[in-house]
Amino acid sequence: MIRAGIVGATGYAGAELVRILTGHPEVDVTMLVSRQYSGVAFDTVYPAFKGVVDATCQALDVDRICDQTDVVFLALPHKIPMSIVPQLISRGKKVIDLSADFRIKDAAIYERHYQPHTAADLLSKAVYGLCEVFSEQIQAANLIGNPGCYPTSVLLPLIPLIQQNLIDIQSIIADAKSGVSGAGRSPSLGIHICEVSESFKAYKVASHRHNPEIDEVLSTVSSDPVHITFVPHLVPMNRGMLTTIYCTLSKDVDDQKIDNCLNSYYKDRNFVRVLSGDQLPETRFVRGTNFCDIGFRIDKQRLILISAIDNLVKGAAGQAVQNMNLMLGFDEVAGLDTMPYPV
Amino acid sequence: MIRAGIVGATGYAGAELVRILTGHPEVDVTMLVSRQYSGVAFDTVYPAFKGVVDATCQALDVDRICDQTDVVFLALPHKIPMSIVPQLISRGKKVIDLSADFRIKDAAIYERHYQPHTAADLLSKAVYGLCEVFSEQIQAANLIGNPGCYPTSVLLPLIPLIQQNLIDIQSIIADAKSGVSGAGRSPSLGIHICEVSESFKAYKVASHRHNPEIDEVLSTVSSDPVHITFVPHLVPMNRGMLTTIYCTLSKDVDDQKIDNCLNSYYKDRNFVRVLSGDQLPETRFVRGTNFCDIGFRIDKQRLILISAIDNLVKGAAGQAVQNMNLMLGFDEVAGLDTMPYPV
Amino acid sequence: MIRAGIVGATGYAGAELVRILTGHPEVDVTMLVSRQYSGVAFDTVYPAFKGVVDATCQALDVDRICDQTDVVFLALPHKIPMSIVPQLISRGKKVIDLSADFRIKDAAIYERHYQPHTAADLLSKAVYGLCEVFSEQIQAANLIGNPGCYPTSVLLPLIPLIQQNLIDIQSIIADAKSGVSGAGRSPSLGIHICEVSESFKAYKVASHRHNPEIDEVLSTVSSDPVHITFVPHLVPMNRGMLTTIYCTLSKDVDDQKIDNCLNSYYKDRNFVRVLSGDQLPETRFVRGTNFCDIGFRIDKQRLILISAIDNLVKGAAGQAVQNMNLMLGFDEVAGLDTMPYPV
Amino acid sequence: MIRAGIVGATGYAGAELVRILTGHPEVDVTMLVSRQYSGVAFDTVYPAFKGVVDATCQALDVDRICDQTDVVFLALPHKIPMSIVPQLISRGKKVIDLSADFRIKDAAIYERHYQPHTAADLLSKAVYGLCEVFSEQIQAANLIGNPGCYPTSVLLPLIPLIQQNLIDIQSIIADAKSGVSGAGRSPSLGIHICEVSESFKAYKVASHRHNPEIDEVLSTVSSDPVHITFVPHLVPMNRGMLTTIYCTLSKDVDDQKIDNCLNSYYKDRNFVRVLSGDQLPETRFVRGTNFCDIGFRIDKQRLILISAIDNLVKGAAGQAVQNMNLMLGFDEVAGLDTMPYPV
């Protein structure tokens, strides 16, 4: 059994890692780290786990993490990971970082949108953990920058089409809608149920930090630099993300070509379901699972792609575990083949 | 006092008309018609109105409507209005129809998306009741085709910009999100709380009947025919609609020009609020009111417009009453100046 | 016109006072006080009021309040009101305090559940503002302790029955359920939508501070001291409160006697609706209104009373305005006769 | 592997059985029966299961069920099971019926609340499947009447206390609150999201069919006949049930005795968690799991018990599988040890 540590175990992504890794057949969760709840039983913070997870949260101590784990999941706010990852890597640990610190290759772009990067030398060694696209590099990696939730929902439908030149890369617009758990667990007026429920809004319009992350990845799979227009919205629900993408079709591209492209790209992948016929994605169909569902429609020369993921699973903890599975040579679906809920 | 009749009073739009017109200072609601609840007290169907509205729903009888009302609101499924409107008009009634039957000028377009039109001769006399745009024609009208909720949310932000050639009319995409009351009150699996809450989906992608309605109106204010890409989505909330519109700016158009255009177009209008600075629309800010809030952002050469309305008020019953106010020379805000709710 | 000040205008109860008083025909809202948002436009805090309320929040300054208002509504956390009410009263202002500071007559009870009382001499002059029960005293009062939301929902159904000895006062259990706005607007984990929605819980079981408030009032209308068992619960909704009360019927009391008692007690009251036949209260039927709906059923010798109010209206701001109406001789329904919403 | 059939697989309880049994290590789901969706792929009805469950719903044909299954789960409306269970039992099948048809021992009581019973001879052979209480009988049973969701939430906290005479059995009141999935999947106005969300109500007050079921079971574990007052309420959420039970303590019973009684009764049970200290049940802590959480508080001589279950799991499908595990000698937690979700 591999020994796994979860740092930031009491945030929503961290707790989701606890859920998934506790049920993983190849993993012993040997360490839960929480700066806020150090010394507190995990099932006091999340009483759902009473009788299921019997562990006490520990303070963040890199030496102890190195002693007690083989693979480390970091579910921390950006800036903290870059301060501890170098030591973890130098001690031979496999690291999967769910923050933005190791997602962006170009340190200048990172620094423009976040803050100075203190471990920029590791950026070239880090692999962007979009499993269906970069699986080969992931298998050889020691450090994964686990993709953001919005980028995952935008990139999976687009990359196959861009690689085959089926769409105009200057025309891409992504209108994304997320459940509120994506905002994290820290209290603020913005997550007050009375300010969120029975309402809908856009936020960080064309200024979200996931926009440069998306642009950089799309630019690597395209012949030219790509900038997409990206507008996130907040849905009054806990989990789930649905993204509607608009772009212009290349000449002579029809339904059939899009369908073939997506299906052939994803035909052997466990977690991408290309929908056909009347079906379109809904977030409830992927709730609690690592699936990304993709559907599309064509309106004259315009392609409309729709993707749905669970922002905490394929958009965070699930993809992180999928990355670990690839890195360690486990079955890609190990720990992730839980049943969906009908309601 | 004007005598008003509400036909289809027990659907959501009809009941909203009951709410607004009961509080209207110039109106006596003299007749509530409900095919389903004929003979039943209105406050049995909507117990919220116990002690507030004391009326019994009546069967649909055109002669009695003509005898007992001066102005008639039709909140019925399309197809029924076209069968009774000719008689109402010939008897000199003012008619505001909330269905699609008198919204579309071109009978062929109507028939392609709905069914054969049996009162097509009235189409040329009907006025499209988008109050801020067609107020002059509305004042002179006897028959109003009250705009759909989605068209209202799409047209109000776009029309001023199109009239001033600030955007490329071939580039328009409207990604719209609606609360569930827009689906009406009839039970179906699609409105089951367990199938809708905690989920988000697109539906009728590029195939919604409001698309040709939008296209026709935009084409009348533009030099060339317009077709927009329109994708509606369902939000797990009762009321509210937010639409995010994407289009390409014309050459040399900047923030200031957009701001000026919208503000000058709407500066004397009671119900359109153009937001500035950091503010962006959220549906809760217009809940229960007749306001349409509009905000925008620019992303390089692309304009992002965001509008919010209450689908049952500015998107249906409120605009219908606003139309009546204009037709009858009342103060435009009469009955519509209720306070918003903070929560 | 009477000049009204609202202190604590940006909390949920305060903002609801802004909503109601702005629409009140006899009132000019001359002052909004907010400690947190002093100097900020009210419509920046609540953008729903853009174009509706044009006022800037002010700091808490008792002299200015005295200069600019005739009646003062205090929507503040307990402890603050007792520090400013003596001065307001001595300057001849009418004061309606929505906190607990002037609700409880017995200072010892107050101090056991809250903190030392620094204005205990005013307790005997304060009137408990349960309008349907103490209207005479309210008309003569200068200082109102506006009832808590839970006490309002418990007391209105019980008091008529206790006064007529129809129930065993030792047997009373109140199982109450409230929407989340009752928890106030300050962010905390407890109001995070992800921790509240799709869940239901009891809290402060038999230890809520509204319990002694209820007990004291019931004891004054009864021959003997009363202690009820009171358990509040949190419902994943914004507004509304439904309370289910269980008690043992006195000998020979039947449906008819209960019905007669409630109906005769409330027959001339504007805001209590005693339901009959098949009807039972639901919180949506009173949403946004000052109504208290009451229904009941009998199970052998046990009476089940059910009441519904909007916790922010009849449970707070609405009843506060009703108190003002009584104190100042206005029509009791002035400002409170807004239409309910069907959805 | 045991061959299991699920009859009524497309209702919410049936689909939950599909979820649990598909993940069960000892079970092959060999047959899904749906009268409404016969001939339709299960993943068309529940697209969440695309790529997970590959089966087509079949018509209800008892012979085929007998040929293809060893154990049969019936998730059908009452009345239908009694027409097919005799044949299934005579053919040697193990049957777990989730309807009310085999829960009540006294046919007269059943017939008073439901309809004539056409298989009353089987009632004496059927075992009431409350696993923690009747496990011995369940192990020997061929036919299980799987308990209702409300009875499960009421009986588990009460039975240990009644058996030890710690409470007055004449004093019991159960105030229960359920998510909407308990109402089933058939569309009706009562489950329309606009009629349910943002509201709270009681229904079938002291007249719910689960009341006689509860009374009969409590009477069997008590020395005297028991009738409890039972009031169900509807919570605007999909899943979950919380029940607050009030009763009078017997003489000299204190916190410690209640705590000891519950803990000793449930100490070896996998699915009942007796909470201690500050903890109280919330439905989200048991969501998606087979747990029943129990907490309590004492208010003078009155005991307040609070239980929480997932109405579709411990209240339906989960307990049904737990019954199968007991009947067939499997590990009691097989298929039911899935991880809870943190959000």
XYZ file of C-alpha atoms in Angstrom, chain B residues 68-341:
274
model
C -67.307 42.886 -17.734
C -63.948 44.290 -18.804
C -62.331 47.154 -20.685
C -58.867 45.673 -20.958
C -58.076 41.972 -21.207
C -54.842 40.216 -20.298
C -54.406 36.800 -21.871
C -51.997 34.519 -20.017
C -52.771 31.391 -21.955
C -50.830 28.814 -23.935
C -50.307 29.946 -27.508
C -53.005 28.908 -30.013
C -55.890 29.736 -27.673
C -55.439 33.516 -27.839
C -55.676 33.621 -31.621
C -59.097 31.999 -31.328
C -60.568 34.696 -29.078
C -58.621 37.854 -29.777
C -60.461 38.744 -33.021
C -63.759 38.886 -31.144
C -62.284 40.883 -28.263
C -60.784 43.410 -30.651
C -63.959 43.710 -32.687
C -65.831 44.461 -29.463
C -63.439 47.324 -28.780
C -61.425 45.798 -25.991
C -57.789 46.564 -25.401
C -55.930 43.270 -25.431
C -52.533 42.357 -24.076
C -51.600 38.841 -25.051
C -48.746 37.194 -23.154
C -48.522 34.230 -25.538
C -46.520 34.121 -28.766
C -49.597 34.423 -30.990
C -49.231 38.116 -31.774
C -45.521 38.678 -31.265
C -44.234 37.660 -34.671
C -45.131 39.789 -37.671
C -44.318 37.222 -40.308
C -47.033 34.575 -40.217
C -44.788 32.149 -42.059
C -42.190 32.330 -39.318
C -44.868 31.897 -36.680
C -46.280 28.882 -38.468
C -42.871 27.293 -38.882
C -42.267 27.356 -35.124
C -45.786 27.090 -33.707
C -48.825 26.099 -35.764
C -51.139 27.493 -38.426
C -52.224 31.025 -37.556
C -55.984 31.562 -37.691
C -55.922 35.322 -37.096
C -53.012 36.344 -39.261
C -54.835 39.460 -40.473
C -54.413 40.919 -36.985
C -50.631 40.498 -36.997
C -50.062 43.775 -38.786
C -52.205 45.618 -36.234
C -50.571 44.009 -33.226
C -47.709 45.909 -31.633
C -44.698 44.193 -30.115
C -44.873 45.362 -26.530
C -41.233 46.007 -25.717
C -42.064 49.186 -23.852
C -38.734 50.984 -23.874
C -38.337 50.528 -27.618
C -41.805 50.753 -29.115
C -43.594 53.062 -26.694
C -45.113 55.281 -29.363
C -46.713 52.424 -31.237
C -47.860 50.892 -27.960
C -49.672 54.057 -26.956
C -51.745 53.821 -30.101
C -52.291 50.091 -30.039
C -55.349 47.997 -29.286
C -53.536 44.675 -29.387
C -50.184 43.975 -27.823
C -48.031 40.924 -28.356
C -46.275 40.971 -24.999
C -42.617 39.975 -25.475
C -41.235 36.663 -24.313
C -39.024 36.676 -21.235
C -35.864 35.637 -23.075
C -36.393 38.176 -25.897
C -36.872 40.968 -23.341
C -33.573 40.117 -21.682
C -31.753 39.914 -25.022
C -33.294 42.847 -26.865
C -33.025 45.597 -24.260
C -29.216 45.540 -24.063
C -28.709 45.016 -27.788
C -31.104 47.369 -29.554
C -29.411 50.671 -28.624
C -26.034 49.315 -29.734
C -27.353 47.949 -32.998
C -29.148 51.152 -33.820
C -25.871 53.015 -33.433
C -23.852 50.387 -35.344
C -21.571 49.761 -32.391
C -21.474 45.997 -32.836
C -21.189 43.417 -35.575
C -24.688 42.021 -35.952
C -23.377 38.716 -37.336
C -21.459 37.972 -34.168
C -24.205 37.874 -31.556
C -24.438 34.992 -29.087
C -26.883 35.013 -26.180
C -26.300 32.557 -23.345
C -29.438 32.850 -21.205
C -30.260 31.384 -17.797
C -33.771 31.217 -16.388
C -35.474 30.255 -13.144
C -37.955 27.393 -13.298
C -41.197 29.394 -13.075
C -40.624 30.120 -16.764
C -41.575 26.509 -17.423
C -45.086 27.117 -16.143
C -47.140 25.469 -13.455
C -48.165 22.228 -15.161
C -46.518 19.266 -13.462
C -43.950 17.302 -15.444
C -40.766 15.440 -14.670
C -38.820 18.457 -15.867
C -39.960 20.637 -12.965
C -39.701 17.954 -10.230
C -37.565 19.524 -7.535
C -35.434 16.363 -7.336
C -34.675 16.571 -11.065
C -33.953 20.301 -11.064
C -32.427 21.402 -7.771
C -28.707 20.928 -7.268
C -28.304 20.748 -11.038
C -27.816 22.957 -14.067
C -28.445 22.276 -17.730
C -28.865 23.792 -21.162
C -32.022 22.915 -23.108
C -33.448 23.566 -26.564
C -29.951 24.547 -27.628
C -30.191 26.791 -30.693
C -33.752 25.580 -31.178
C -35.875 27.580 -28.738
C -38.963 29.315 -30.131
C -37.824 32.622 -28.703
C -34.934 32.595 -31.181
C -36.993 33.570 -34.252
C -38.813 36.167 -32.130
C -35.497 37.748 -31.207
C -34.188 37.510 -34.759
C -37.240 39.203 -36.231
C -37.156 42.145 -33.833
C -33.414 42.652 -34.214
C -33.807 42.547 -37.979
C -36.312 45.390 -37.849
C -33.908 47.659 -35.985
C -30.928 46.679 -38.091
C -30.021 47.346 -41.683
C -29.586 43.641 -42.387
C -31.286 40.439 -41.316
C -29.978 39.167 -38.004
C -29.701 35.655 -36.674
C -28.290 35.193 -33.213
C -27.100 32.020 -31.561
C -29.321 31.538 -28.554
C -28.865 28.914 -25.820
C -31.215 28.869 -22.816
C -30.285 27.201 -19.534
C -32.261 26.250 -16.431
C -31.173 27.583 -13.022
C -32.369 25.862 -9.835
C -34.310 28.871 -8.574
C -37.916 29.981 -8.870
C -37.663 33.429 -10.431
C -35.150 35.396 -12.380
C -33.309 35.468 -15.668
C -29.771 36.494 -16.449
C -28.512 36.663 -20.007
C -24.876 36.959 -21.021
C -24.501 38.294 -24.530
C -21.303 38.138 -26.571
C -20.631 40.154 -29.698
C -17.796 41.768 -31.601
C -17.348 45.502 -31.299
C -17.303 47.658 -34.383
C -14.071 49.432 -35.144
C -12.941 52.041 -32.619
C -15.698 51.335 -30.147
C -14.608 51.452 -26.548
C -16.061 51.312 -23.037
C -17.065 54.917 -23.112
C -19.069 54.637 -26.297
C -20.988 51.642 -25.025
C -21.645 53.355 -21.732
C -22.821 56.520 -23.414
C -25.048 54.683 -25.839
C -26.835 52.646 -23.166
C -27.132 55.520 -20.731
C -28.470 57.980 -23.247
C -30.965 55.480 -24.636
C -32.309 54.596 -21.191
C -31.760 57.818 -19.275
C -35.456 58.710 -19.041
C -36.747 55.185 -18.662
C -38.114 54.048 -15.350
C -37.349 50.380 -15.538
C -33.929 50.005 -17.119
C -30.946 50.519 -14.831
C -27.579 50.722 -16.566
C -24.982 49.687 -14.005
C -21.597 51.307 -13.797
C -18.320 50.892 -11.973
C -17.888 47.535 -10.287
C -21.536 46.636 -10.400
C -22.919 43.762 -12.412
C -26.470 42.433 -12.543
C -27.636 39.617 -10.282
C -31.132 38.252 -10.562
C -31.891 38.832 -6.875
C -31.484 42.583 -7.411
C -34.509 42.617 -9.722
C -36.571 39.907 -8.040
C -40.228 40.826 -7.848
C -39.686 44.096 -9.744
C -40.140 45.361 -13.286
C -36.501 46.415 -13.592
C -34.087 45.292 -16.260
C -30.509 45.766 -15.035
C -27.767 45.962 -17.657
C -24.009 45.812 -17.195
C -21.121 45.183 -19.564
C -17.413 44.435 -19.865
C -15.039 44.466 -22.811
C -12.515 41.693 -23.507
C -10.232 42.905 -26.298
C -12.512 43.307 -29.332
C -15.387 41.422 -27.739
C -18.265 43.006 -25.852
C -19.929 41.116 -23.006
C -23.381 42.406 -22.082
C -25.205 41.095 -19.029
C -28.868 41.709 -18.353
C -31.083 40.605 -15.482
C -34.863 40.609 -15.207
C -37.513 38.841 -13.192
C -38.913 36.500 -15.795
C -42.431 36.788 -14.352
C -42.406 40.586 -14.055
C -40.430 42.458 -16.726
C -40.396 39.123 -18.580
C -44.191 38.713 -18.455
C -46.816 40.249 -16.150
C -44.992 43.436 -15.235
C -44.276 44.390 -18.821
C -47.880 43.536 -19.674
C -49.081 46.048 -17.095
C -46.502 48.553 -18.298
C -48.015 48.103 -21.766
C -51.487 48.752 -20.387
C -50.232 51.880 -18.669
C -48.852 53.158 -21.944
C -51.975 52.203 -23.925
C -54.331 53.895 -21.488
C -52.241 56.954 -20.718
C -51.583 56.028 -17.094
C -48.336 56.805 -15.344
C -45.916 54.204 -16.741
C -44.962 53.007 -13.254
C -48.502 52.749 -11.885
C -48.874 49.461 -10.022
C -45.244 48.620 -10.734
C -43.468 50.773 -8.172
C -43.444 48.144 -5.449
C -40.419 47.890 -3.237
C -37.799 45.234 -3.900
C -36.933 42.697 -1.200
